[in-house]
mmCIF file of C-alpha atoms in Angstrom:
data_model
loop_
_atom_site.group_PDB
_atom_site.id
_atom_site.type_symbol
_atom_site.label_atom_id
_atom_site.label_comp_id
_atom_site.label_asym_id
_atom_site.label_seq_id
_atom_site.Cartn_x
_atom_site.Cartn_y
_atom_site.Cartn_z
ATOM 1 C CA MET A 1118 -124.559 111.597 -66.919
ATOM 2 C CA THR A 1119 -123.230 111.723 -70.779
ATOM 3 C CA LEU A 1120 -123.748 115.449 -70.471
ATOM 4 C CA LYS A 1121 -122.071 115.630 -67.748
ATOM 5 C CA SER A 1122 -118.854 114.124 -69.008
ATOM 6 C CA ASP A 1123 -119.194 116.209 -72.278
ATOM 7 C CA ASP A 1124 -119.377 119.637 -69.865
ATOM 8 C CA THR A 1125 -116.375 118.182 -68.324
ATOM 9 C CA GLN A 1126 -114.503 117.815 -71.856
ATOM 10 C CA VAL A 1127 -115.567 120.996 -73.155
ATOM 11 C CA GLN A 1128 -114.276 122.949 -69.626
ATOM 12 C CA SER A 1129 -111.559 120.557 -70.110
ATOM 13 C CA GLU A 1130 -111.145 121.588 -73.692
ATOM 14 C CA ALA A 1131 -111.238 125.707 -72.656
ATOM 15 C CA THR A 1132 -109.113 125.601 -69.999
ATOM 16 C CA GLU A 1133 -106.603 124.224 -71.950
ATOM 17 C CA GLN A 1134 -106.958 126.870 -74.884
ATOM 18 C CA VAL A 1135 -106.853 129.468 -72.070
ATOM 19 C CA ASP A 1136 -103.364 127.754 -70.640
ATOM 20 C CA SER A 1137 -101.828 127.712 -74.266
ATOM 21 C CA GLN A 1138 -103.325 131.237 -74.644
ATOM 22 C CA ARG A 1139 -101.352 132.094 -71.434
ATOM 23 C CA ARG A 1140 -98.200 130.642 -72.466
ATOM 24 C CA ASN A 1141 -98.007 132.132 -75.548
ATOM 25 C CA LEU A 1142 -98.349 135.341 -73.732
ATOM 26 C CA LEU A 1143 -96.045 134.847 -71.178
ATOM 27 C CA LEU A 1144 -93.377 133.959 -73.301
ATOM 28 C CA ALA A 1145 -94.342 137.071 -75.286
ATOM 29 C CA GLY A 1146 -93.905 138.990 -72.832
ATOM 30 C CA SER A 1147 -90.312 137.233 -71.632
ATOM 31 C CA ALA A 1148 -88.836 137.484 -74.754
ATOM 32 C CA GLY A 1149 -90.200 141.094 -74.880
ATOM 33 C CA ALA A 1150 -88.744 141.645 -71.756
ATOM 34 C CA ALA A 1151 -85.378 140.093 -72.901
ATOM 35 C CA GLY A 1152 -85.346 142.638 -75.454
ATOM 36 C CA LEU A 1153 -85.742 145.327 -73.403
ATOM 37 C CA ALA A 1154 -83.109 144.359 -71.128
ATOM 38 C CA ALA A 1155 -80.676 143.855 -73.677
ATOM 39 C CA GLY A 1156 -81.663 147.295 -74.605
ATOM 40 C CA LEU A 1157 -80.556 148.859 -71.361
ATOM 41 C CA LEU A 1158 -77.743 146.246 -70.504
ATOM 42 C CA THR A 1159 -76.041 147.244 -74.048
ATOM 43 C CA PRO A 1160 -77.017 150.734 -75.005
ATOM 44 C CA GLU A 1161 -75.643 152.534 -77.892
ATOM 45 C CA PRO A 1162 -72.798 154.821 -76.883
ATOM 46 C CA ALA A 1163 -73.253 158.131 -75.039
ATOM 47 C CA ALA A 1164 -73.937 161.068 -77.765
ATOM 48 C CA ALA A 1165 -71.561 163.056 -75.403
ATOM 49 C CA GLN A 1166 -68.636 160.951 -76.818
ATOM 50 C CA THR A 1167 -68.950 162.725 -79.939
ATOM 51 C CA THR A 1168 -67.042 165.973 -80.721
ATOM 52 C CA ALA A 1169 -68.983 168.058 -83.218
ATOM 53 C CA THR A 1170 -67.028 169.771 -85.889
ATOM 54 C CA LYS A 1171 -69.501 172.427 -87.341
ATOM 55 C CA PRO A 1172 -72.575 173.649 -86.044
ATOM 56 C CA GLY A 1173 -75.734 171.954 -86.457
ATOM 57 C CA ASP A 1174 -73.845 168.436 -86.146
ATOM 58 C CA LYS A 1175 -75.363 168.489 -82.010
ATOM 59 C CA ARG A 1176 -78.484 169.271 -79.711
ATOM 60 C CA VAL A 1177 -78.889 172.487 -79.356
ATOM 61 C CA ALA A 1178 -79.550 173.804 -75.608
ATOM 62 C CA ILE A 1179 -80.680 177.108 -74.172
ATOM 63 C CA LEU A 1180 -78.979 178.087 -70.463
ATOM 64 C CA ILE A 1181 -80.339 181.450 -69.015
ATOM 65 C CA ASP A 1182 -77.953 182.668 -65.908
ATOM 66 C CA THR A 1183 -74.917 180.368 -66.515
ATOM 67 C CA GLU A 1184 -72.897 182.856 -64.196
ATOM 68 C CA THR A 1185 -73.870 181.116 -61.022
ATOM 69 C CA HIS A 1186 -75.934 178.373 -58.998
ATOM 70 C CA MET A 1187 -75.786 175.272 -60.588
ATOM 71 C CA MET A 1188 -75.535 176.287 -64.117
ATOM 72 C CA PRO A 1189 -71.893 176.803 -65.328
ATOM 73 C CA ALA A 1190 -71.298 173.097 -63.796
ATOM 74 C CA LEU A 1191 -74.562 172.298 -66.220
ATOM 75 C CA ALA A 1192 -73.256 174.192 -69.353
ATOM 76 C CA LYS A 1193 -70.073 172.285 -68.676
ATOM 77 C CA GLU A 1194 -72.116 168.641 -68.228
ATOM 78 C CA MET A 1195 -75.049 169.368 -71.352
ATOM 79 C CA ALA A 1196 -71.335 169.957 -73.628
ATOM 80 C CA ARG A 1197 -70.028 166.774 -72.346
ATOM 81 C CA ARG A 1198 -73.519 165.083 -73.440
ATOM 82 C CA ASN A 1199 -72.816 166.430 -77.089
ATOM 83 C CA HIS A 1200 -74.938 169.655 -77.153
ATOM 84 C CA ASP A 1201 -74.082 172.800 -78.335
ATOM 85 C CA LEU A 1202 -74.701 176.142 -76.495
ATOM 86 C CA VAL A 1203 -76.798 179.331 -76.469
ATOM 87 C CA ILE A 1204 -75.698 180.984 -73.106
ATOM 88 C CA GLY A 1205 -76.823 184.278 -71.528
ATOM 89 C CA ASN A 1206 -75.263 186.003 -67.819
ATOM 90 C CA THR A 1207 -72.265 184.282 -68.545
ATOM 91 C CA LYS A 1208 -69.371 183.557 -66.087
ATOM 92 C CA ASP A 1209 -65.776 184.852 -66.761
ATOM 93 C CA GLY A 1210 -63.946 182.054 -68.677
ATOM 94 C CA LEU A 1211 -66.970 179.263 -68.966
ATOM 95 C CA VAL A 1212 -67.158 180.035 -73.041
ATOM 96 C CA ASP A 1213 -63.486 178.698 -73.046
ATOM 97 C CA GLU A 1214 -64.017 175.425 -70.696
ATOM 98 C CA LEU A 1215 -67.548 174.947 -72.825
ATOM 99 C CA GLN A 1216 -65.397 175.024 -76.350
ATOM 100 C CA LYS A 1217 -62.600 172.765 -75.408
ATOM 101 C CA LEU A 1218 -65.081 170.242 -74.337
ATOM 102 C CA GLY A 1219 -65.961 170.426 -77.675
ATOM 103 C CA ALA A 1220 -69.546 173.005 -77.642
ATOM 104 C CA ASN A 1221 -70.217 175.234 -80.204
ATOM 105 C CA VAL A 1222 -70.902 178.669 -77.699
ATOM 106 C CA GLN A 1223 -73.365 181.248 -78.596
ATOM 107 C CA VAL A 1224 -73.167 183.972 -76.072
ATOM 108 C CA VAL A 1225 -75.612 186.753 -75.503
ATOM 109 C CA SER A 1226 -74.250 189.625 -74.389
ATOM 110 C CA GLY A 1227 -75.487 191.967 -71.742
ATOM 111 C CA LYS A 1228 -77.147 191.465 -68.681
ATOM 112 C CA LEU A 1229 -80.278 189.825 -69.375
ATOM 113 C CA ASP A 1230 -83.404 190.942 -67.618
ATOM 114 C CA MET A 1231 -85.645 187.756 -66.989
ATOM 115 C CA THR A 1232 -88.275 190.027 -66.170
ATOM 116 C CA GLN A 1233 -88.756 191.158 -70.184
ATOM 117 C CA ALA A 1234 -90.200 188.457 -72.571
ATOM 118 C CA LYS A 1235 -87.227 190.236 -75.143
ATOM 119 C CA THR A 1236 -85.043 188.093 -73.395
ATOM 120 C CA PHE A 1237 -86.429 184.880 -74.333
ATOM 121 C CA SER A 1238 -86.914 185.972 -77.308
ATOM 122 C CA THR A 1239 -83.645 187.158 -78.160
ATOM 123 C CA LEU A 1240 -81.849 183.770 -76.772
ATOM 124 C CA VAL A 1241 -84.435 181.635 -79.308
ATOM 125 C CA GLU A 1242 -83.687 184.136 -82.224
ATOM 126 C CA ALA A 1243 -79.763 183.450 -81.418
ATOM 127 C CA ALA A 1244 -80.035 179.685 -81.345
ATOM 128 C CA MET A 1245 -82.323 179.712 -84.534
ATOM 129 C CA ASP A 1246 -79.800 181.953 -86.231
ATOM 130 C CA GLN A 1247 -76.859 179.986 -85.296
ATOM 131 C CA PHE A 1248 -77.997 176.409 -85.303
ATOM 132 C CA GLY A 1249 -81.663 176.868 -86.738
ATOM 133 C CA ARG A 1250 -83.365 174.797 -83.720
ATOM 134 C CA VAL A 1251 -83.997 174.536 -80.125
ATOM 135 C CA ASP A 1252 -83.869 170.775 -78.551
ATOM 136 C CA SER A 1253 -83.706 171.704 -75.160
ATOM 137 C CA ALA A 1254 -83.431 174.932 -72.406
ATOM 138 C CA CYS A 1255 -83.054 175.278 -68.468
ATOM 139 C CA VAL A 1256 -84.228 178.680 -66.986
ATOM 140 C CA ARG A 1257 -82.982 179.377 -63.818
ATOM 141 C CA THR A 1258 -85.441 182.656 -62.727
ATOM 142 C CA GLY A 1259 -85.489 184.424 -59.088
ATOM 143 C CA ALA A 1260 -85.756 187.214 -57.024
ATOM 144 C CA HIS A 1261 -85.060 186.502 -53.409
ATOM 145 C CA LYS A 1262 -86.700 188.298 -49.967
ATOM 146 C CA THR A 1263 -87.315 187.579 -46.975
ATOM 147 C CA GLY A 1264 -90.330 188.314 -44.660
ATOM 148 C CA ASP A 1265 -93.639 186.906 -43.307
ATOM 149 C CA ILE A 1266 -97.195 187.619 -44.116
ATOM 150 C CA THR A 1267 -97.150 190.425 -41.837
ATOM 151 C CA GLN A 1268 -94.063 191.962 -43.154
ATOM 152 C CA ILE A 1269 -94.978 191.600 -47.576
ATOM 153 C CA THR A 1270 -95.367 195.281 -49.002
ATOM 154 C CA THR A 1271 -96.817 195.833 -52.608
ATOM 155 C CA ASP A 1272 -93.804 196.280 -54.049
ATOM 156 C CA ASP A 1273 -92.231 193.184 -52.682
ATOM 157 C CA ALA A 1274 -95.182 191.490 -53.895
ATOM 158 C CA GLN A 1275 -94.357 192.962 -57.442
ATOM 159 C CA GLY A 1276 -91.004 192.625 -57.292
ATOM 160 C CA LEU A 1277 -91.194 188.267 -56.205
ATOM 161 C CA TYR A 1278 -94.123 188.333 -58.821
ATOM 162 C CA GLU A 1279 -92.232 189.587 -61.563
ATOM 163 C CA GLY A 1280 -89.042 187.770 -60.635
ATOM 164 C CA ASN A 1281 -90.439 184.648 -59.708
ATOM 165 C CA LEU A 1282 -93.440 183.946 -61.928
ATOM 166 C CA LEU A 1283 -94.029 186.170 -64.424
ATOM 167 C CA SER A 1284 -90.362 185.599 -65.778
ATOM 168 C CA ALA A 1285 -91.227 181.785 -65.796
ATOM 169 C CA ILE A 1286 -94.424 182.886 -67.892
ATOM 170 C CA TYR A 1287 -92.387 184.804 -70.341
ATOM 171 C CA ALA A 1288 -89.801 181.876 -70.688
ATOM 172 C CA LEU A 1289 -92.124 178.882 -71.449
ATOM 173 C CA GLN A 1290 -93.786 180.609 -74.075
ATOM 174 C CA GLU A 1291 -90.862 181.744 -75.484
ATOM 175 C CA LEU A 1292 -89.227 179.010 -75.611
ATOM 176 C CA LEU A 1293 -92.595 176.482 -76.586
ATOM 177 C CA LYS A 1294 -92.921 178.390 -79.985
ATOM 178 C CA PRO A 1295 -89.673 176.266 -82.018
ATOM 179 C CA MET A 1296 -90.210 173.351 -79.814
ATOM 180 C CA MET A 1297 -93.909 172.732 -80.178
ATOM 181 C CA ALA A 1298 -93.387 173.765 -84.292
ATOM 182 C CA GLN A 1299 -90.546 171.127 -84.718
ATOM 183 C CA GLY A 1300 -92.729 168.317 -82.355
ATOM 184 C CA SER A 1301 -90.105 167.989 -79.715
ATOM 185 C CA GLY A 1302 -87.984 169.233 -76.666
ATOM 186 C CA GLN A 1303 -87.577 169.610 -73.045
ATOM 187 C CA ILE A 1304 -87.106 172.552 -70.350
ATOM 188 C CA VAL A 1305 -86.551 172.531 -67.314
ATOM 189 C CA LEU A 1306 -87.611 175.782 -65.176
ATOM 190 C CA ASN A 1307 -85.521 175.530 -61.737
ATOM 191 C CA THR A 1308 -87.518 176.912 -58.876
ATOM 192 C CA SER A 1309 -86.977 176.281 -55.731
ATOM 193 C CA ALA A 1310 -87.877 173.592 -52.734
ATOM 194 C CA SER A 1311 -89.471 176.055 -50.954
ATOM 195 C CA GLY A 1312 -92.059 176.022 -53.488
ATOM 196 C CA LEU A 1313 -93.081 172.966 -52.365
ATOM 197 C CA ARG A 1314 -92.446 173.112 -48.191
ATOM 198 C CA PRO A 1315 -93.758 176.308 -47.217
ATOM 199 C CA ALA A 1316 -91.337 179.133 -45.339
ATOM 200 C CA ALA A 1317 -93.028 180.917 -43.516
ATOM 201 C CA SER A 1318 -90.248 183.434 -43.558
ATOM 202 C CA ALA A 1319 -90.082 183.918 -47.170
ATOM 203 C CA THR A 1320 -93.877 183.905 -47.355
ATOM 204 C CA MET A 1321 -94.312 185.319 -51.000
ATOM 205 C CA TYR A 1322 -91.300 183.852 -52.301
ATOM 206 C CA SER A 1323 -92.554 180.458 -51.786
ATOM 207 C CA ALA A 1324 -95.812 181.397 -52.692
ATOM 208 C CA CYS A 1325 -94.659 182.468 -56.298
ATOM 209 C CA ARG A 1326 -92.532 179.704 -55.987
ATOM 210 C CA ALA A 1327 -95.193 177.050 -56.070
ATOM 211 C CA ALA A 1328 -97.004 179.027 -58.440
ATOM 212 C CA ALA A 1329 -94.400 178.488 -60.883
ATOM 213 C CA ASN A 1330 -94.512 174.744 -60.080
ATOM 214 C CA MET A 1331 -98.402 174.865 -60.794
ATOM 215 C CA LEU A 1332 -97.782 176.533 -64.088
ATOM 216 C CA VAL A 1333 -95.200 174.286 -65.421
ATOM 217 C CA ARG A 1334 -97.738 171.569 -64.681
ATOM 218 C CA CYS A 1335 -100.628 173.272 -66.707
ATOM 219 C CA ALA A 1336 -97.715 173.993 -69.500
ATOM 220 C CA ALA A 1337 -96.842 170.162 -69.436
ATOM 221 C CA LEU A 1338 -100.518 169.131 -70.619
ATOM 222 C CA THR A 1339 -100.591 171.857 -73.284
ATOM 223 C CA ALA A 1340 -97.083 170.873 -74.470
ATOM 224 C CA GLY A 1341 -96.873 167.124 -74.032
ATOM 225 C CA PRO A 1342 -99.414 166.542 -77.324
ATOM 226 C CA LYS A 1343 -96.736 168.135 -79.533
ATOM 227 C CA GLY A 1344 -93.688 166.325 -78.550
ATOM 228 C CA VAL A 1345 -92.434 168.769 -75.509
ATOM 229 C CA THR A 1346 -91.586 167.887 -72.107
ATOM 230 C CA ILE A 1347 -91.597 170.501 -69.484
ATOM 231 C CA ASN A 1348 -90.627 169.935 -65.482
ATOM 232 C CA ALA A 1349 -89.252 172.029 -62.910
ATOM 233 C CA THR A 1350 -86.870 171.695 -59.866
ATOM 234 C CA GLY A 1351 -85.901 173.253 -57.268
ATOM 235 C CA THR A 1352 -82.954 173.727 -55.091
ATOM 236 C CA TYR A 1353 -82.184 174.640 -51.328
ATOM 237 C CA ALA A 1354 -78.755 174.406 -48.894
ATOM 238 C CA MET A 1355 -76.497 174.276 -52.233
ATOM 239 C CA ASP A 1356 -72.741 174.942 -51.582
ATOM 240 C CA TYR A 1357 -72.687 178.224 -53.564
ATOM 241 C CA PRO A 1358 -72.249 182.122 -52.413
ATOM 242 C CA GLY A 1359 -75.488 182.732 -53.208
ATOM 243 C CA PHE A 1360 -77.334 180.624 -50.849
ATOM 244 C CA LEU A 1361 -74.090 180.758 -48.295
ATOM 245 C CA ASP A 1362 -74.635 184.779 -48.083
ATOM 246 C CA ASP A 1363 -78.453 184.494 -47.683
ATOM 247 C CA VAL A 1364 -78.083 182.939 -44.498
ATOM 248 C CA GLY A 1365 -74.928 183.779 -43.088
ATOM 249 C CA TRP A 1366 -73.158 180.709 -43.290
ATOM 250 C CA ASP A 1367 -69.403 181.838 -42.888
ATOM 251 C CA ASN A 1368 -68.134 181.880 -39.552
ATOM 252 C CA ASN A 1369 -71.363 180.989 -38.038
ATOM 253 C CA PRO A 1370 -71.751 177.511 -36.140
ATOM 254 C CA ALA A 1371 -74.818 178.126 -35.080
ATOM 255 C CA VAL A 1372 -76.188 178.164 -38.787
ATOM 256 C CA GLN A 1373 -74.437 175.905 -40.192
ATOM 257 C CA GLU A 1374 -75.733 173.203 -37.538
ATOM 258 C CA ALA A 1375 -79.252 174.579 -37.950
ATOM 259 C CA VAL A 1376 -78.872 174.104 -42.012
ATOM 260 C CA LEU A 1377 -77.321 171.053 -41.877
ATOM 261 C CA GLY A 1378 -79.863 169.506 -39.172
ATOM 262 C CA SER A 1379 -82.645 170.644 -41.376
ATOM 263 C CA LEU A 1380 -80.905 168.027 -44.376
ATOM 264 C CA THR A 1381 -81.816 164.547 -44.398
ATOM 265 C CA THR A 1382 -78.468 163.650 -45.170
ATOM 266 C CA GLY A 1383 -76.690 166.581 -42.921
ATOM 267 C CA THR A 1384 -74.345 167.722 -46.351
ATOM 268 C CA LEU A 1385 -74.443 170.414 -48.894
ATOM 269 C CA VAL A 1386 -75.734 170.108 -52.391
ATOM 270 C CA GLU A 1387 -72.933 170.722 -54.646
ATOM 271 C CA PRO A 1388 -73.636 172.332 -57.565
ATOM 272 C CA GLU A 1389 -72.379 169.376 -59.903
ATOM 273 C CA GLN A 1390 -74.912 167.113 -58.759
ATOM 274 C CA ALA A 1391 -77.894 169.366 -59.000
ATOM 275 C CA ALA A 1392 -76.391 169.893 -62.423
ATOM 276 C CA HIS A 1393 -76.110 165.930 -63.277
ATOM 277 C CA PHE A 1394 -79.412 165.482 -62.255
ATOM 278 C CA VAL A 1395 -81.136 168.528 -64.286
ATOM 279 C CA ALA A 1396 -78.892 167.786 -67.346
ATOM 280 C CA THR A 1397 -81.408 164.155 -67.804
ATOM 281 C CA LEU A 1398 -84.097 165.824 -67.741
ATOM 282 C CA ILE A 1399 -83.004 167.935 -70.972
ATOM 283 C CA ASP A 1400 -79.950 166.010 -72.889
ATOM 284 C CA GLY A 1401 -82.846 163.962 -75.280
ATOM 285 C CA VAL A 1402 -82.653 160.454 -73.597
ATOM 286 C CA GLY A 1403 -84.968 161.025 -70.750
ATOM 287 C CA THR A 1404 -88.122 162.109 -71.916
ATOM 288 C CA ALA A 1405 -90.483 160.095 -69.725
ATOM 289 C CA GLN A 1406 -91.250 162.700 -67.085
ATOM 290 C CA THR A 1407 -93.429 165.714 -67.635
ATOM 291 C CA GLY A 1408 -95.163 168.221 -65.024
ATOM 292 C CA GLN A 1409 -92.773 166.671 -62.368
ATOM 293 C CA PHE A 1410 -91.167 168.909 -59.690
ATOM 294 C CA PHE A 1411 -88.034 167.567 -58.324
ATOM 295 C CA ALA A 1412 -86.445 168.892 -55.331
ATOM 296 C CA ILE A 1413 -83.097 169.118 -54.944
ATOM 297 C CA ASP A 1414 -82.484 169.114 -51.734
ATOM 298 C CA ASN A 1415 -80.825 166.946 -49.645
ATOM 299 C CA GLY A 1416 -84.067 165.862 -47.956
ATOM 300 C CA TRP A 1417 -85.169 169.319 -46.998
ATOM 301 C CA ALA A 1418 -88.836 169.547 -48.309
ATOM 302 C CA PHE A 1419 -89.319 166.451 -47.067
ATOM 303 C CA GLN A 1420 -88.615 167.053 -43.208
#
């Protein structure tokens, strides 16, 4: 009887000790959560609100093919987010806009061929020479051609491989050199939503885009321990001339109805929407995502 009473007392004391430890843990967790919440609710002023007066005051981003698609909008968004820029294949008038936003801009002139490794090494060298570092990059590769599996020629396959996969390999290899050496960096490779959702009418294109997405996943495993994140984004149904011309949008209600009907939102993607999303992956703030593919397609890939 006494033994049972002693066991009960020991069990009671042990229970009180565990309860006390649990309370302390919960209190510590609550304090941590409160601290985190405070940090989220009262962030530091946005870096984009600061204007640099000379090269070296800002993060440095390389943006390739700033002539069309989301890329001119992305360049402006990165300038607003306190970045100096190295750009190629540039839209007329863009440099003036970027400078008015406070960015120092280095332009690599000429038509850049992204199927050549030298293109990317030239961009990296320009960034290092002008700014001494490379913090982030967005590369928009792409060679387009339709055709199902019965229609692919050897020349088609080679061209699509070079434009959509080999170019991605070259880009990552050259961009990773300075980033891994400095122990930080962010890269986004813009591929296509057709790399996620098969497009039988563009079989080789879709397959190469899927391969590029897997390339990003593999490269992210290599670069992650060195402090570098790599992600892929892919668009579909963007309101810009390249897409509209490809599908025969103008003056064709049947095409317009078919395209919009394939989108969950029933609306085209605006370049500024895509640019805003991509900027969050390379602006130095959101660094917890790597090895991911993000579809920017108003739901097309999941229909």
